[in-house]
PDB file of C-alpha atoms in Angstrom:
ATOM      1  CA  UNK A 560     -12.378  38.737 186.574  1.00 96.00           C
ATOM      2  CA  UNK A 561     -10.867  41.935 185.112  1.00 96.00           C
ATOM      3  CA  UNK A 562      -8.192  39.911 183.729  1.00 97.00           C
ATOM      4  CA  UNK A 563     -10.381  37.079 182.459  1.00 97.00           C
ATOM      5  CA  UNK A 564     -12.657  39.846 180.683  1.00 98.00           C
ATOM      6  CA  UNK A 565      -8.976  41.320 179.271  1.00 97.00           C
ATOM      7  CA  UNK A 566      -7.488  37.886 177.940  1.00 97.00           C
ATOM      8  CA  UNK A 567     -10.479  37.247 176.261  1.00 98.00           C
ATOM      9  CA  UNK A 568     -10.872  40.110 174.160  1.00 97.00           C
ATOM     10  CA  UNK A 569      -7.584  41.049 173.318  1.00 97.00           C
ATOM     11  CA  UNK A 570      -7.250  36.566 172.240  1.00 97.00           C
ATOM     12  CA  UNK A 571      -9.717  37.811 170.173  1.00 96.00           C
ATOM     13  CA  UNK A 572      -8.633  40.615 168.654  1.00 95.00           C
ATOM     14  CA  UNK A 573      -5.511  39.229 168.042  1.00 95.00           C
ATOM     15  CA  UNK A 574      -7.145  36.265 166.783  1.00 95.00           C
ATOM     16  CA  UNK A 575      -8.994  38.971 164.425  1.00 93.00           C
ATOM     17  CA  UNK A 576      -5.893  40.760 163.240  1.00 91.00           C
ATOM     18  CA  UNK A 577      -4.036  37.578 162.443  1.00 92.00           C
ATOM     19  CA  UNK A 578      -6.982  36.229 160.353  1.00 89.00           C
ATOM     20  CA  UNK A 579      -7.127  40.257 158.671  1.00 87.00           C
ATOM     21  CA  UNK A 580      -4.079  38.641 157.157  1.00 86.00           C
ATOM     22  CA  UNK A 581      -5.535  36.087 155.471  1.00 83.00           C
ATOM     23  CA  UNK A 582      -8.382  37.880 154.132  1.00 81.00           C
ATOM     24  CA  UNK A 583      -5.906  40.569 152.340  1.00 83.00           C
ATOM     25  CA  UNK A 584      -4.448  37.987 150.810  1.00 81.00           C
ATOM     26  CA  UNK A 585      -7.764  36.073 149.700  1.00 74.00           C
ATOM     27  CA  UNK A 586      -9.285  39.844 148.475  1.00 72.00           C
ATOM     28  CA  UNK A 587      -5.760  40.333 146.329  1.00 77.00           C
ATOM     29  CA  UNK A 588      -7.065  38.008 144.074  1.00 73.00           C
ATOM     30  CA  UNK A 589      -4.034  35.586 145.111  1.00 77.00           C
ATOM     31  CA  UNK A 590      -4.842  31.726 146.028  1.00 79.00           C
ATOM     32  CA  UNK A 591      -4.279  30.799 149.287  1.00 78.00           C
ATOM     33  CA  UNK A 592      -1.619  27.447 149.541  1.00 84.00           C
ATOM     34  CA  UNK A 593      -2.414  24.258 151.078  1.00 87.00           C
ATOM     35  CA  UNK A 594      -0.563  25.726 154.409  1.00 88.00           C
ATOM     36  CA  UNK A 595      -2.043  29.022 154.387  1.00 87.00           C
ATOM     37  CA  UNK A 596      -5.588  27.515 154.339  1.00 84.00           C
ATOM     38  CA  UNK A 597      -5.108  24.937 156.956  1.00 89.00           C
ATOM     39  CA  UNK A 598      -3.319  27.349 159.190  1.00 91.00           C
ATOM     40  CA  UNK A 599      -6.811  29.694 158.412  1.00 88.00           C
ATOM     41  CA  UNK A 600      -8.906  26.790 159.472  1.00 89.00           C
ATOM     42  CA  UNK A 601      -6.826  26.457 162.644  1.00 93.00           C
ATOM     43  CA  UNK A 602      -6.983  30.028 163.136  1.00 94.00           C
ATOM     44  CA  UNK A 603     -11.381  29.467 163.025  1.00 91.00           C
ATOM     45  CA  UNK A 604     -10.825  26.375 165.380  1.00 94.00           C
ATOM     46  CA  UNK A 605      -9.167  29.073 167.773  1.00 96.00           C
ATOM     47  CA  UNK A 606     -11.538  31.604 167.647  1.00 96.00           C
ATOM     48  CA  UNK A 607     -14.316  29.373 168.098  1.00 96.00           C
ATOM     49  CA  UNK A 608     -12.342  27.956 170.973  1.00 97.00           C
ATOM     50  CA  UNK A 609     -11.725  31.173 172.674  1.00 98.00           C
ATOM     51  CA  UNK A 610     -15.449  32.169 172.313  1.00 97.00           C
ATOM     52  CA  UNK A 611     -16.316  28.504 173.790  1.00 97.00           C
ATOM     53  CA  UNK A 612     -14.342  28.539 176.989  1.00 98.00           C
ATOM     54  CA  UNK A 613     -15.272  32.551 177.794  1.00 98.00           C
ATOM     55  CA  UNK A 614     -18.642  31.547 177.504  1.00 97.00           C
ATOM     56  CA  UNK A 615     -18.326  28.444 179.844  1.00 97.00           C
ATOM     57  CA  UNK A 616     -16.227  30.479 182.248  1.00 97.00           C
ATOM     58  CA  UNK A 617     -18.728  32.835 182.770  1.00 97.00           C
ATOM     59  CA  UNK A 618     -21.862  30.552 182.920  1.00 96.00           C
ATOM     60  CA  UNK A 619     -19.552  27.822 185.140  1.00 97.00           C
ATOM     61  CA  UNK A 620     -18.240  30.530 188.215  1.00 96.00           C
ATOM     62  CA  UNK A 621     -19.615  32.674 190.263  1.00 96.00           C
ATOM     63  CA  UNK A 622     -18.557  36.571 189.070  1.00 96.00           C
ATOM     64  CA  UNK A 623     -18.177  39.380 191.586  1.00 96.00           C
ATOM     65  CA  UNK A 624     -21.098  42.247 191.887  1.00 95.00           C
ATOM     66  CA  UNK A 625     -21.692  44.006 188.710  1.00 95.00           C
ATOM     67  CA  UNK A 626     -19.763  41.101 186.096  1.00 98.00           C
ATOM     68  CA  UNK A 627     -22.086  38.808 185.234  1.00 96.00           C
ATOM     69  CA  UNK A 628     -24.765  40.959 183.042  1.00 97.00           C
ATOM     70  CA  UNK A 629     -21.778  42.489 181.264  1.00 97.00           C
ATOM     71  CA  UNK A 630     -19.613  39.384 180.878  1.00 98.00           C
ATOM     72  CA  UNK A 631     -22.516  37.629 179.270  1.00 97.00           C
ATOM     73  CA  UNK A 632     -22.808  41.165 177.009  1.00 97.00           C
ATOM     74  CA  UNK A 633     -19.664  40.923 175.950  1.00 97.00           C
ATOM     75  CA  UNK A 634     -19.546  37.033 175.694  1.00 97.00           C
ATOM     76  CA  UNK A 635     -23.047  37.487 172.905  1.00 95.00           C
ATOM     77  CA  UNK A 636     -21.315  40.379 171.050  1.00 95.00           C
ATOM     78  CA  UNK A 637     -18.016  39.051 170.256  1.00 96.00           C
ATOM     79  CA  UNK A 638     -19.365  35.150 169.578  1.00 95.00           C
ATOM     80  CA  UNK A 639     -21.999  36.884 167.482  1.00 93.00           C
ATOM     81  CA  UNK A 640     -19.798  39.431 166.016  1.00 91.00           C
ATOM     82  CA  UNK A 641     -17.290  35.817 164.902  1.00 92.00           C
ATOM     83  CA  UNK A 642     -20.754  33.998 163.407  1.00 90.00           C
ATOM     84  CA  UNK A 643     -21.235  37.172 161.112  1.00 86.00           C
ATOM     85  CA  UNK A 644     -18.180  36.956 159.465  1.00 83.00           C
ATOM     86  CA  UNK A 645     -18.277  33.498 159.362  1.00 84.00           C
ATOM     87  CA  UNK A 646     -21.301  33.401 157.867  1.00 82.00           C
ATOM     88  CA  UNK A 647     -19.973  36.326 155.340  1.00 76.00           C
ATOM     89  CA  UNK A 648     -17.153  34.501 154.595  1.00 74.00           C
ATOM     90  CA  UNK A 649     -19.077  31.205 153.890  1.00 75.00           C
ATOM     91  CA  UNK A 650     -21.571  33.096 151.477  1.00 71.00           C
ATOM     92  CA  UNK A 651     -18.262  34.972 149.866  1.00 65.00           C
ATOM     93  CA  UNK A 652     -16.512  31.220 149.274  1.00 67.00           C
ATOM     94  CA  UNK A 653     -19.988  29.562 147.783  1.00 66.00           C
ATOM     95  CA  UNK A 654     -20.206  32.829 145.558  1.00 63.00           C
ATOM     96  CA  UNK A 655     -16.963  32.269 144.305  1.00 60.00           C
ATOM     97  CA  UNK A 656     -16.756  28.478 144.310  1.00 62.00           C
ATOM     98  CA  UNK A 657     -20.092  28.913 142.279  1.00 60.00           C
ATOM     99  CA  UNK A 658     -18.829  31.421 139.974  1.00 55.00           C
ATOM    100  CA  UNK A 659     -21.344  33.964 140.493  1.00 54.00           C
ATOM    101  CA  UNK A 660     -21.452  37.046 139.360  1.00 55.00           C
ATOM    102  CA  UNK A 661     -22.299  40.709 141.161  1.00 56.00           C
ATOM    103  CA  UNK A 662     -21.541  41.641 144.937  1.00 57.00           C
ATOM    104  CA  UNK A 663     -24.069  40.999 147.404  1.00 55.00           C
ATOM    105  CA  UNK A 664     -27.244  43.352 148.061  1.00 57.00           C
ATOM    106  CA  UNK A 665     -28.016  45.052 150.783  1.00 59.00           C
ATOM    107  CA  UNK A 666     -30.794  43.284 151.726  1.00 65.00           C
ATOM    108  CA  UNK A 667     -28.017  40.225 151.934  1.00 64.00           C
ATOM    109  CA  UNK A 668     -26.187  41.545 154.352  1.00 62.00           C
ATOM    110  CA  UNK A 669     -28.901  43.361 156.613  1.00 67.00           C
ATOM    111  CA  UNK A 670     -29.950  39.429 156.607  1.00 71.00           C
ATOM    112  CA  UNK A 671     -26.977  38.292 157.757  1.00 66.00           C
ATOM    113  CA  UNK A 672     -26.556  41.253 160.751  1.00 63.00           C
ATOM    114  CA  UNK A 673     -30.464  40.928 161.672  1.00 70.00           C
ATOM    115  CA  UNK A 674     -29.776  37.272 162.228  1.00 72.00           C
ATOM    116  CA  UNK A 675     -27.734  38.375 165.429  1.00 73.00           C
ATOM    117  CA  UNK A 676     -29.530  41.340 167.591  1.00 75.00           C
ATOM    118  CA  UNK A 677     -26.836  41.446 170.390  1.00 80.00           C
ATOM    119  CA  UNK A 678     -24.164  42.876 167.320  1.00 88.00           C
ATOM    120  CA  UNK A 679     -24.773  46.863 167.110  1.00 89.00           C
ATOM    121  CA  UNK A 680     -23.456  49.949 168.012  1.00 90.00           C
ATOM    122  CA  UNK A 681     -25.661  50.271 171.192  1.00 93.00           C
ATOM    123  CA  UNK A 682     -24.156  46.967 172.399  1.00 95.00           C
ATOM    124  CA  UNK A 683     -20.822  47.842 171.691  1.00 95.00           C
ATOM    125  CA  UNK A 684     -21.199  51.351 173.256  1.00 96.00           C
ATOM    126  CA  UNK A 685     -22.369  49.437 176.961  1.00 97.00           C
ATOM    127  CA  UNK A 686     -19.437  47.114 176.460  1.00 97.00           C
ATOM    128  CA  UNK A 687     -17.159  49.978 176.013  1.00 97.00           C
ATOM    129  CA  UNK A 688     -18.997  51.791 179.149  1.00 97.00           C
ATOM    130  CA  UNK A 689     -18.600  48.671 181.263  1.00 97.00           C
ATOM    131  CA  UNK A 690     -14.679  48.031 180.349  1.00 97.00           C
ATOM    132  CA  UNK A 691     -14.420  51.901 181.288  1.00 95.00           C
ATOM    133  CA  UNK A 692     -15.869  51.647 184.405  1.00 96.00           C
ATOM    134  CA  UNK A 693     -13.929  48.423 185.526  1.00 96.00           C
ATOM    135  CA  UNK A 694     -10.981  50.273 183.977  1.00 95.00           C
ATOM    136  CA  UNK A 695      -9.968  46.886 181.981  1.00 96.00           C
ATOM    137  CA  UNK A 696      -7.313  48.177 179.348  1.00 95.00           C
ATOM    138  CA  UNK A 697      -8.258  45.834 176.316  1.00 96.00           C
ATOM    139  CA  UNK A 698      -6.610  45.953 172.178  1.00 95.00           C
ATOM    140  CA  UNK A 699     -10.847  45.253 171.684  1.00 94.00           C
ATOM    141  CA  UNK A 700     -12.752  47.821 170.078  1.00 89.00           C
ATOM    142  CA  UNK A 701      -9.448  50.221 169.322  1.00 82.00           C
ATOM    143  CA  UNK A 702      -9.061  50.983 172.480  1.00 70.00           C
ATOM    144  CA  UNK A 703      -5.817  51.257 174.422  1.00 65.00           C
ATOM    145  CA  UNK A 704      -3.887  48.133 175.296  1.00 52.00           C
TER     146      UNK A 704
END
């Protein structure tokens, strides 16, 4: 399970970093090509893929003593912390696509973060706690790997 719990968070972080990429490119003010943006779509297919089977994993087997609360934990956070910046991104593109001026409020993005509970620092600090005790080494959250 400790190595299920690993490969899924550091597939996502790299999944994260990779798609980091695209985004410096996209805030540079530079157009993405025809390749770049289908290999960005991919990239969402992937995440949303990796998020899909974790969650399926966990709800499908039966996890040793002490996994399954913070399996499902981290399984929330990380698919919640993807449909936030999804959902960012999407209201970022229609902005732009739209030609709208100004950056978003505040109230905007509290929207978008409210819309999610499990996504917060208290969550993130119990993940971080449980991967600590289990002593599973994951890139996730800037941690070792």
């Amino acid at each position: 399970m400790k190595e299920s719990i690993k490969t899924y968070l550091d597939t996502s972080e790299d999944l994260s970093n990779i798609s980091d990429q695209f985004e410096e490119i996209m805030d540079s003010d530079q157009q993405l090509t025809k390749a770049e943006a289908k290999k960005l779509e991919q990239l969402n297919d992937l995440v949303r893929e990796n998020d899909h089977n974790f969650s399926t994993y966990i709800s499908h087997n039966t996890l040793p003593e002490g996994y399954k609360k913070d399996s499902e934990r981290i399984s929330r956070y990380i698919m919640g912390s993807n449909q936030i910046l999804d959902e960012l991104d999407q209201a970022i593109d229609d902005m732009v696509e739209h030609m709208s001026e100004g950056d978003f409020s505040e109230t905007e993005i509290e929207s978008l973060m409210n819309k999610n509970k499990s996504v917060n620092g208290r969550e993130q600090k119990k993940i971080e706690s449980f991967l600590d005790d289990k002593n599973i080494d994951t890139k996730a959250f800037g941690r070792k790997s």
